[in-house]
Amino acid sequence: KQDVLKAGRQVLRTLEEAGYAAYFVGGYVRDTLLGRPVHDLDIATSARPEEVMRLFTKTVPTGLAHGTVTVLQDRIPLEVTTFRTESGYEDHRRPDKVRFVDDITEDLARRDFTVNAMALDLRGEVIDPFGGRDDLDAKLIRAVGRAEERFAEDALRMLRCLRFASQLGFSIDPDTYKAIKVCAEDIRYVAVERISIEWNKALAGLYPDCTVADVLKTGLVYGMPGINRLLEGKRELAIEERKCLRAANDLVSRWAYLFLICGREAEVETILRALRCEKKLIKACEQMVELTQRLNALHDTDKRMRWILEFGFNAVHNAAALYDIMSGDTNAVQELLRLHESMRIKSMQDLAVSGADLQREMGQKGGPWIRDLLFQLALEAGSGQIANERQALLLRARMILR
Ligand code: ATP
Ligand code: MG
């Protein structure tokens, strides 16, 4: 992280020495002023893309039409974008025209929210034409300029507004919120992938319950693929549900919680696919929903041990945590920790034989029997019924198969 900042400063210096204006912009400035961890660095400059490419030895023209060049500074890639204005959002999602400008203020004016519309120079001076710092202090997300116009230009901004509010724990300025209610329908013009990114970030934020409540209240929900199905028939979140959603450990647990309280356990895949979520997330959510539902069989030690071996301790632990949150008076996590503590082997990797070993020793064709046998051995070794030693395990395997 320190290296990224150092490289970024060097890029600003090079641009300034060549006579151009150059700033850090966007999320970097916001998060730095908030004292939050910073994850990426955006740079804006008055230099045109071809000038940026001339100034630095290693560059990649990543988005020339929009003025973006990736500069490799000390092997670190940094996005450098020429000051620009945008106009003609006929499709409610992308500008038809991009015009390069010389003034940072014009560039900041095209940005979505005041807290995202500040620039920071090499000497630490903050350029803040729209009151972003005041809004940081007041913990407010406020559109730059007239909110309705800005949302009509790019409908995704409405969801970004909820996302930043959830991530930062900020409120939404009343005029900005009203404008979302007016423009909510336009969200249907936005590409599903972009909706998905913002929604997942919001759900993983500090106040996921506010995001759910707000997509329902503003009507955004109707134009959001997958989410519209998930929340169909849901009018609001009860106070208890809001608490639970917030308390859930991570993104997957929160998704699982929503599927459970909305009665959509059977539609996890359909809904997440409609939202174009990654396969990995879909699988994890399906698993979490299933585990949480089946935790009723909690007192069946064998079953629980099998889950730990099959799905990994972390997944079962998160499911147990969710189960406790939902039931209010169980100790699933504690019981699970005790069980895990007692297990002689904690994962399939710990088992002293592999599937290949079994196949070789038994001289049989591969097939599902290997997996079943491995789990059986792991369970017995985990609970201490047999020793986790190669010879003992192979002997036991032969007995089981006989
Ligand atoms: P994050 O912490 O998620 O990276 P960020 O503020 O950096 O937050 P990005 O999506 O990386 O958000 O965008 C960088 C900057 O570009 C924003 O801070 C904002 O100034 C501007 N921006 C991004 N998307 C839009 C948009 N749809 N409309 C207007 N400005 C936008
Ligand atoms: Mg960013």
Tab-separated table of C-alpha atoms in Angstrom, residues 2-400:
chain	number	residue	atom	x	y	z
A	2	GLN	CA	2.815	2.339	0.900
A	3	ASP	CA	4.438	1.483	-2.438
A	4	VAL	CA	1.279	2.352	-4.350
A	5	LEU	CA	1.127	5.758	-2.717
A	6	LYS	CA	4.815	6.359	-3.413
A	7	ALA	CA	4.366	5.429	-7.063
A	8	GLY	CA	1.258	7.643	-7.241
A	9	ARG	CA	3.174	10.606	-5.875
A	10	GLN	CA	5.918	10.046	-8.420
A	11	VAL	CA	3.343	10.107	-11.224
A	12	LEU	CA	1.903	13.400	-9.921
A	13	ARG	CA	5.428	14.837	-9.703
A	14	THR	CA	6.296	13.841	-13.269
A	15	LEU	CA	3.069	15.381	-14.580
A	16	GLU	CA	3.564	18.608	-12.596
A	17	GLU	CA	7.186	18.937	-13.707
A	18	ALA	CA	6.019	18.699	-17.310
A	19	GLY	CA	3.697	21.637	-16.589
A	20	TYR	CA	0.395	19.830	-16.140
A	21	ALA	CA	-2.019	19.845	-13.225
A	22	ALA	CA	-2.396	16.465	-11.515
A	23	TYR	CA	-4.357	15.207	-8.515
A	24	PHE	CA	-5.455	12.160	-6.605
A	25	VAL	CA	-9.236	11.954	-6.966
A	26	GLY	CA	-12.314	9.990	-5.992
A	27	GLY	CA	-12.401	7.233	-3.411
A	28	TYR	CA	-8.780	7.711	-2.437
A	29	VAL	CA	-9.371	11.271	-1.270
A	30	ARG	CA	-12.604	10.370	0.533
A	31	ASP	CA	-11.095	7.406	2.373
A	32	THR	CA	-7.894	9.264	3.252
A	33	LEU	CA	-9.831	12.153	4.795
A	34	LEU	CA	-11.968	9.632	6.701
A	35	GLY	CA	-8.905	7.743	7.897
A	36	ARG	CA	-10.268	4.586	6.282
A	37	PRO	CA	-8.074	1.986	4.615
A	38	VAL	CA	-7.462	2.897	0.991
A	39	HIS	CA	-7.586	0.285	-1.740
A	40	ASP	CA	-7.123	1.952	-5.064
A	41	LEU	CA	-5.670	5.141	-6.319
A	42	ASP	CA	-7.126	7.236	-9.126
A	43	ILE	CA	-5.213	10.075	-10.701
A	44	ALA	CA	-6.647	12.920	-12.788
A	45	THR	CA	-4.590	15.299	-14.910
A	46	SER	CA	-4.875	18.131	-17.394
A	47	ALA	CA	-2.475	16.253	-19.710
A	48	ARG	CA	-4.166	14.610	-22.706
A	49	PRO	CA	-3.858	10.831	-23.045
A	50	GLU	CA	-1.248	11.024	-25.795
A	51	GLU	CA	0.803	13.396	-23.648
A	52	VAL	CA	0.593	11.005	-20.705
A	53	MET	CA	1.786	8.213	-22.973
A	54	ARG	CA	4.710	10.329	-24.097
A	55	LEU	CA	5.752	11.281	-20.552
A	56	PHE	CA	6.008	7.792	-19.100
A	57	THR	CA	8.079	4.931	-20.425
A	58	LYS	CA	5.595	2.164	-19.720
A	59	THR	CA	1.922	2.806	-20.424
A	60	VAL	CA	-1.127	0.860	-21.533
A	61	PRO	CA	-3.949	2.653	-23.388
A	62	THR	CA	-6.728	1.065	-21.278
A	63	GLY	CA	-9.525	3.477	-22.141
A	64	LEU	CA	-8.270	6.107	-24.533
A	65	ALA	CA	-11.762	7.168	-25.626
A	66	HIS	CA	-12.545	8.146	-22.015
A	67	GLY	CA	-9.086	9.565	-21.459
A	68	THR	CA	-7.698	6.736	-19.335
A	69	VAL	CA	-4.110	5.535	-19.614
A	70	THR	CA	-2.597	2.996	-17.246
A	71	VAL	CA	0.885	4.061	-16.223
A	72	LEU	CA	3.321	1.480	-14.899
A	73	GLN	CA	5.334	3.307	-12.261
A	74	ASP	CA	7.907	1.140	-10.469
A	75	ARG	CA	5.945	-1.833	-11.831
A	76	ILE	CA	2.749	-0.619	-10.143
A	77	PRO	CA	-0.181	0.026	-12.501
A	78	LEU	CA	-1.945	3.342	-11.918
A	79	GLU	CA	-4.905	4.759	-13.804
A	80	VAL	CA	-4.353	8.271	-15.062
A	81	THR	CA	-7.411	9.971	-16.538
A	82	THR	CA	-7.535	13.291	-18.336
A	83	PHE	CA	-9.883	15.923	-16.833
A	84	ARG	CA	-13.137	15.535	-18.699
A	85	THR	CA	-16.801	16.384	-18.797
A	86	GLU	CA	-19.502	14.030	-19.978
A	87	SER	CA	-22.759	14.708	-21.768
A	88	GLY	CA	-25.689	13.186	-23.602
A	89	TYR	CA	-26.696	10.228	-21.479
A	90	GLU	CA	-29.411	9.072	-23.880
A	91	ASP	CA	-29.468	5.558	-22.494
A	92	HIS	CA	-29.413	6.444	-18.761
A	93	ARG	CA	-26.130	4.673	-18.335
A	94	ARG	CA	-23.301	5.953	-20.459
A	95	PRO	CA	-22.301	9.365	-21.772
A	96	ASP	CA	-22.429	9.740	-25.563
A	97	LYS	CA	-19.808	12.448	-25.502
A	98	VAL	CA	-16.649	12.928	-23.508
A	99	ARG	CA	-14.860	16.268	-23.717
A	100	PHE	CA	-11.396	16.853	-22.297
A	101	VAL	CA	-11.036	20.022	-20.208
A	102	ASP	CA	-8.253	21.908	-18.450
A	103	ASP	CA	-9.963	22.655	-15.163
A	104	ILE	CA	-10.161	20.131	-12.322
A	105	THR	CA	-13.409	21.718	-11.076
A	106	GLU	CA	-15.187	20.770	-14.287
A	107	ASP	CA	-13.931	17.225	-13.895
A	108	LEU	CA	-15.122	17.051	-10.296
A	109	ALA	CA	-18.566	18.290	-11.364
A	110	ARG	CA	-19.221	15.131	-13.398
A	111	ARG	CA	-18.672	12.907	-10.351
A	112	ASP	CA	-21.551	11.340	-8.494
A	113	PHE	CA	-21.463	12.459	-4.853
A	114	THR	CA	-19.874	15.387	-3.040
A	115	VAL	CA	-17.718	13.067	-0.920
A	116	ASN	CA	-16.406	11.499	-4.148
A	117	ALA	CA	-15.852	14.845	-5.849
A	118	MET	CA	-12.720	16.093	-4.144
A	119	ALA	CA	-9.138	16.236	-5.384
A	120	LEU	CA	-5.882	16.149	-3.443
A	121	ASP	CA	-2.565	17.475	-4.732
A	122	LEU	CA	1.057	16.658	-3.901
A	123	ARG	CA	1.211	19.304	-1.199
A	124	GLY	CA	-1.909	17.985	0.546
A	125	GLU	CA	-4.183	20.765	-0.636
A	126	VAL	CA	-7.777	19.616	-1.058
A	127	ILE	CA	-9.873	20.922	-3.967
A	128	ASP	CA	-13.458	20.732	-2.773
A	129	PRO	CA	-15.877	22.818	-4.844
A	130	PHE	CA	-19.066	20.998	-3.752
A	131	GLY	CA	-18.737	20.834	0.022
A	132	GLY	CA	-17.517	17.262	0.193
A	133	ARG	CA	-15.619	17.812	3.418
A	134	ASP	CA	-18.660	19.245	5.178
A	135	ASP	CA	-20.649	16.238	4.033
A	136	LEU	CA	-17.943	13.899	5.322
A	137	ASP	CA	-18.260	15.600	8.711
A	138	ALA	CA	-22.050	15.428	8.580
A	139	LYS	CA	-21.858	11.830	7.321
A	140	LEU	CA	-24.013	12.548	4.320
A	141	ILE	CA	-24.182	11.157	0.805
A	142	ARG	CA	-25.327	14.009	-1.422
A	143	ALA	CA	-25.454	14.179	-5.195
A	144	VAL	CA	-23.256	16.741	-6.943
A	145	GLY	CA	-25.640	19.248	-8.524
A	146	ARG	CA	-29.309	18.443	-9.088
A	147	ALA	CA	-29.851	14.873	-7.970
A	148	GLU	CA	-32.683	14.124	-10.393
A	149	GLU	CA	-30.601	15.198	-13.363
A	150	ARG	CA	-27.632	13.204	-12.196
A	151	PHE	CA	-29.701	10.055	-11.723
A	152	ALA	CA	-31.391	10.545	-15.082
A	153	GLU	CA	-27.912	10.631	-16.657
A	154	ASP	CA	-26.730	7.426	-15.051
A	155	ALA	CA	-29.237	5.362	-13.118
A	156	LEU	CA	-26.569	3.252	-11.430
A	157	ARG	CA	-25.737	6.245	-9.245
A	158	MET	CA	-28.907	5.600	-7.230
A	159	LEU	CA	-27.635	2.220	-6.168
A	160	ARG	CA	-24.139	3.588	-5.607
A	161	CYS	CA	-25.741	6.082	-3.251
A	162	LEU	CA	-27.202	3.276	-1.125
A	163	ARG	CA	-23.922	1.375	-1.359
A	164	PHE	CA	-21.811	4.240	-0.027
A	165	ALA	CA	-24.362	4.895	2.730
A	166	SER	CA	-24.082	1.253	3.816
A	167	GLN	CA	-20.292	1.041	3.504
A	168	LEU	CA	-19.532	4.300	5.272
A	169	GLY	CA	-22.467	4.278	7.677
A	170	PHE	CA	-23.681	7.589	6.247
A	171	SER	CA	-27.191	9.002	5.871
A	172	ILE	CA	-28.597	10.081	2.540
A	173	ASP	CA	-29.346	13.747	1.970
A	174	PRO	CA	-33.170	14.180	1.778
A	175	ASP	CA	-33.195	15.767	-1.698
A	176	THR	CA	-30.944	13.045	-3.020
A	177	TYR	CA	-33.212	10.411	-1.483
A	178	LYS	CA	-36.321	12.006	-2.973
A	179	ALA	CA	-34.689	11.964	-6.381
A	180	ILE	CA	-34.069	8.223	-6.085
A	181	LYS	CA	-37.782	7.723	-5.487
A	182	VAL	CA	-38.558	9.750	-8.611
A	183	CYS	CA	-35.999	8.049	-10.877
A	184	ALA	CA	-36.077	4.521	-9.430
A	185	GLU	CA	-37.627	2.957	-12.537
A	186	ASP	CA	-34.605	3.880	-14.637
A	187	ILE	CA	-32.466	1.312	-12.838
A	188	ARG	CA	-33.761	-1.204	-15.393
A	189	TYR	CA	-31.546	0.423	-18.055
A	190	VAL	CA	-28.396	-0.453	-16.146
A	191	ALA	CA	-26.305	-3.526	-16.973
A	192	VAL	CA	-26.919	-6.357	-14.512
A	193	GLU	CA	-23.201	-6.766	-13.815
A	194	ARG	CA	-22.927	-3.198	-12.578
A	195	ILE	CA	-26.003	-3.614	-10.369
A	196	SER	CA	-24.539	-6.793	-8.970
A	197	ILE	CA	-21.236	-5.159	-8.001
A	198	GLU	CA	-22.897	-2.313	-6.125
A	199	TRP	CA	-25.473	-4.544	-4.435
A	200	ASN	CA	-22.849	-6.976	-3.187
A	201	LYS	CA	-20.709	-4.135	-1.863
A	202	ALA	CA	-23.746	-2.693	-0.087
A	203	LEU	CA	-24.707	-6.046	1.392
A	204	ALA	CA	-21.170	-6.485	2.722
A	205	GLY	CA	-21.168	-2.985	4.261
A	206	LEU	CA	-21.855	-1.722	7.773
A	207	TYR	CA	-25.602	-1.282	7.269
A	208	PRO	CA	-26.865	-3.888	4.801
A	209	ASP	CA	-30.305	-3.652	6.409
A	210	CYS	CA	-30.564	0.002	5.379
A	211	THR	CA	-29.822	-0.931	1.778
A	212	VAL	CA	-32.518	-3.609	1.748
A	213	ALA	CA	-34.987	-1.256	3.429
A	214	ASP	CA	-34.111	1.499	0.954
A	215	VAL	CA	-34.388	-0.547	-2.249
A	216	LEU	CA	-37.855	-1.529	-0.996
A	217	LYS	CA	-38.887	1.984	0.021
A	218	THR	CA	-37.590	3.736	-3.091
A	219	GLY	CA	-38.917	1.181	-5.553
A	220	LEU	CA	-35.441	0.411	-6.926
A	221	VAL	CA	-36.168	-3.237	-6.166
A	222	TYR	CA	-38.526	-3.637	-9.138
A	223	GLY	CA	-35.790	-2.993	-11.688
A	224	MET	CA	-33.124	-5.158	-10.102
A	225	PRO	CA	-32.865	-8.656	-11.607
A	226	GLY	CA	-32.811	-11.401	-8.999
A	227	ILE	CA	-33.366	-8.987	-6.128
A	228	ASN	CA	-36.891	-8.348	-7.419
A	229	ARG	CA	-37.605	-12.061	-7.137
A	230	LEU	CA	-35.873	-12.412	-3.780
A	231	LEU	CA	-37.823	-9.598	-2.159
A	232	GLU	CA	-41.105	-10.178	-3.997
A	233	GLY	CA	-43.971	-9.728	-1.571
A	234	LYS	CA	-41.692	-8.314	1.108
A	235	ARG	CA	-42.871	-4.846	2.119
A	236	GLU	CA	-40.279	-4.013	4.739
A	237	LEU	CA	-37.729	-5.495	7.103
A	238	ALA	CA	-38.812	-5.981	10.712
A	239	ILE	CA	-36.547	-4.464	13.371
A	240	GLU	CA	-35.462	-7.932	14.444
A	241	GLU	CA	-34.627	-8.856	10.843
A	242	ARG	CA	-32.581	-5.706	10.445
A	243	LYS	CA	-30.550	-6.547	13.525
A	244	CYS	CA	-29.954	-10.104	12.362
A	245	LEU	CA	-28.876	-9.072	8.877
A	246	ARG	CA	-26.371	-6.638	10.331
A	247	ALA	CA	-25.093	-9.214	12.791
A	248	ALA	CA	-24.496	-11.876	10.127
A	249	ASN	CA	-20.755	-12.453	9.696
A	250	ASP	CA	-20.095	-11.881	6.048
A	251	LEU	CA	-21.529	-11.413	2.579
A	252	VAL	CA	-22.433	-15.086	2.133
A	253	SER	CA	-24.145	-15.289	5.540
A	254	ARG	CA	-26.130	-12.173	4.717
A	255	TRP	CA	-27.282	-13.526	1.383
A	256	ALA	CA	-28.213	-16.790	3.098
A	257	TYR	CA	-30.151	-14.914	5.751
A	258	LEU	CA	-32.158	-13.085	3.093
A	259	PHE	CA	-32.967	-16.323	1.263
A	260	LEU	CA	-34.121	-17.851	4.539
A	261	ILE	CA	-36.341	-15.019	5.724
A	262	CYS	CA	-37.822	-14.498	2.265
A	263	GLY	CA	-38.620	-18.182	1.892
A	264	ARG	CA	-36.493	-18.493	-1.275
A	265	GLU	CA	-34.259	-21.330	-0.118
A	266	ALA	CA	-35.052	-23.281	-3.261
A	267	GLU	CA	-34.212	-20.391	-5.595
A	268	VAL	CA	-30.706	-19.462	-4.550
A	269	GLU	CA	-29.171	-20.415	-7.873
A	270	THR	CA	-31.908	-18.888	-10.035
A	271	ILE	CA	-31.809	-15.612	-8.176
A	272	LEU	CA	-28.032	-15.272	-8.033
A	273	ARG	CA	-27.715	-16.226	-11.672
A	274	ALA	CA	-30.250	-13.604	-12.642
A	275	LEU	CA	-27.931	-11.150	-10.907
A	276	ARG	CA	-24.935	-12.656	-12.770
A	277	CYS	CA	-23.097	-13.474	-9.556
A	278	GLU	CA	-19.940	-15.572	-9.699
A	279	LYS	CA	-20.218	-19.357	-9.532
A	280	LYS	CA	-18.138	-19.375	-6.384
A	281	LEU	CA	-20.554	-17.071	-4.584
A	282	ILE	CA	-23.554	-19.083	-5.764
A	283	LYS	CA	-22.072	-22.298	-4.458
A	284	ALA	CA	-21.124	-20.771	-1.120
A	285	CYS	CA	-24.626	-19.331	-0.655
A	286	GLU	CA	-26.316	-22.625	-1.488
A	287	GLN	CA	-24.081	-24.369	1.000
A	288	MET	CA	-24.708	-21.803	3.700
A	289	VAL	CA	-28.483	-21.964	3.295
A	290	GLU	CA	-28.423	-25.737	3.449
A	291	LEU	CA	-26.089	-25.919	6.441
A	292	THR	CA	-28.035	-23.336	8.391
A	293	GLN	CA	-31.292	-25.183	7.773
A	294	ARG	CA	-29.802	-28.504	8.769
A	295	LEU	CA	-28.214	-27.257	11.953
A	296	ASN	CA	-31.345	-28.547	13.668
A	297	ALA	CA	-29.592	-31.895	13.592
A	298	LEU	CA	-26.992	-30.230	15.710
A	299	HIS	CA	-26.771	-32.906	18.316
A	300	ASP	CA	-25.809	-35.514	15.790
A	301	THR	CA	-22.062	-35.274	16.328
A	302	ASP	CA	-21.208	-37.493	13.388
A	303	LYS	CA	-23.128	-35.288	11.027
A	304	ARG	CA	-21.537	-32.137	12.268
A	305	MET	CA	-18.098	-33.643	12.041
A	306	ARG	CA	-18.835	-34.753	8.516
A	307	TRP	CA	-19.846	-31.187	7.568
A	308	ILE	CA	-16.652	-29.790	8.987
A	309	LEU	CA	-14.668	-32.289	6.943
A	310	GLU	CA	-16.757	-31.811	3.833
A	311	PHE	CA	-17.335	-28.055	3.753
A	312	GLY	CA	-14.495	-26.775	5.887
A	313	PHE	CA	-14.671	-25.431	9.417
A	314	ASN	CA	-15.076	-21.849	8.309
A	315	ALA	CA	-18.275	-22.446	6.332
A	316	VAL	CA	-19.869	-24.504	9.114
A	317	HIS	CA	-18.782	-21.946	11.678
A	318	ASN	CA	-20.442	-19.139	9.739
A	319	ALA	CA	-23.600	-21.217	9.387
A	320	ALA	CA	-23.614	-21.905	13.121
A	321	ALA	CA	-23.175	-18.203	13.802
A	322	LEU	CA	-26.106	-17.421	11.537
A	323	TYR	CA	-28.151	-20.125	13.216
A	324	ASP	CA	-27.461	-18.617	16.636
A	325	ILE	CA	-28.311	-15.140	15.384
A	326	MET	CA	-31.632	-16.365	14.002
A	327	SER	CA	-32.659	-18.513	16.943
A	328	GLY	CA	-31.514	-16.070	19.576
A	329	ASP	CA	-30.919	-18.622	22.322
A	330	THR	CA	-28.741	-21.432	20.972
A	331	ASN	CA	-25.032	-22.080	21.381
A	332	ALA	CA	-24.322	-23.663	18.021
A	333	VAL	CA	-21.020	-21.827	17.662
A	334	GLN	CA	-19.750	-22.835	21.087
A	335	GLU	CA	-20.740	-26.447	20.604
A	336	LEU	CA	-19.087	-26.449	17.219
A	337	LEU	CA	-15.877	-24.958	18.590
A	338	ARG	CA	-15.790	-27.667	21.247
A	339	LEU	CA	-16.348	-30.365	18.678
A	340	HIS	CA	-13.667	-28.937	16.414
A	341	GLU	CA	-11.273	-28.801	19.347
A	342	SER	CA	-11.879	-32.478	20.060
A	343	MET	CA	-11.332	-33.640	16.483
A	344	ARG	CA	-8.118	-35.609	15.994
A	345	ILE	CA	-7.972	-34.502	12.383
A	346	LYS	CA	-9.476	-31.185	11.361
A	347	SER	CA	-9.679	-31.527	7.601
A	348	MET	CA	-9.463	-34.095	4.836
A	349	GLN	CA	-5.919	-32.959	4.112
A	350	ASP	CA	-4.898	-34.200	7.550
A	351	LEU	CA	-5.956	-37.750	6.758
A	352	ALA	CA	-2.904	-40.023	6.426
A	353	VAL	CA	-4.185	-41.652	3.235
A	354	SER	CA	-5.309	-40.123	-0.050
A	355	GLY	CA	-7.872	-41.194	-2.617
A	356	ALA	CA	-5.051	-42.325	-4.897
A	357	ASP	CA	-3.639	-44.493	-2.064
A	358	LEU	CA	-6.980	-46.186	-1.575
A	359	GLN	CA	-7.462	-46.870	-5.253
A	360	ARG	CA	-3.998	-48.370	-5.580
A	361	GLU	CA	-4.276	-50.506	-2.453
A	362	MET	CA	-7.734	-51.813	-3.229
A	363	GLY	CA	-6.966	-52.384	-6.872
A	364	GLN	CA	-10.380	-51.152	-7.932
A	365	LYS	CA	-11.551	-48.668	-10.537
A	366	GLY	CA	-12.038	-45.112	-9.357
A	367	GLY	CA	-15.558	-44.010	-8.481
A	368	PRO	CA	-17.733	-42.481	-5.803
A	369	TRP	CA	-16.714	-45.236	-3.394
A	370	ILE	CA	-13.367	-43.499	-2.894
A	371	ARG	CA	-14.947	-40.308	-1.652
A	372	ASP	CA	-17.358	-42.167	0.617
A	373	LEU	CA	-14.571	-44.264	2.029
A	374	LEU	CA	-12.328	-41.257	2.617
A	375	PHE	CA	-15.058	-39.514	4.591
A	376	GLN	CA	-15.802	-42.636	6.600
A	377	LEU	CA	-12.114	-43.011	7.481
A	378	ALA	CA	-11.789	-39.328	8.270
A	379	LEU	CA	-14.803	-39.490	10.593
A	380	GLU	CA	-13.393	-42.467	12.448
A	381	ALA	CA	-9.945	-40.920	12.652
A	382	GLY	CA	-11.431	-37.564	13.632
A	383	SER	CA	-13.378	-39.027	16.535
A	384	GLY	CA	-10.417	-41.128	17.635
A	385	GLN	CA	-11.962	-44.537	16.868
A	386	ILE	CA	-8.946	-45.403	14.771
A	387	ALA	CA	-5.456	-43.992	14.590
A	388	ASN	CA	-4.619	-41.600	11.805
A	389	GLU	CA	-1.841	-43.821	10.484
A	390	ARG	CA	-1.459	-45.121	7.002
A	391	GLN	CA	-1.378	-48.825	7.819
A	392	ALA	CA	-4.257	-48.666	10.290
A	393	LEU	CA	-6.364	-46.709	7.831
A	394	LEU	CA	-5.700	-49.087	4.939
A	395	LEU	CA	-6.536	-52.055	7.135
A	396	ARG	CA	-9.755	-50.418	8.203
A	397	ALA	CA	-10.546	-49.553	4.573
A	398	ARG	CA	-10.286	-53.203	3.607
A	399	MET	CA	-12.598	-54.169	6.453
A	400	ILE	CA	-15.190	-51.625	5.432
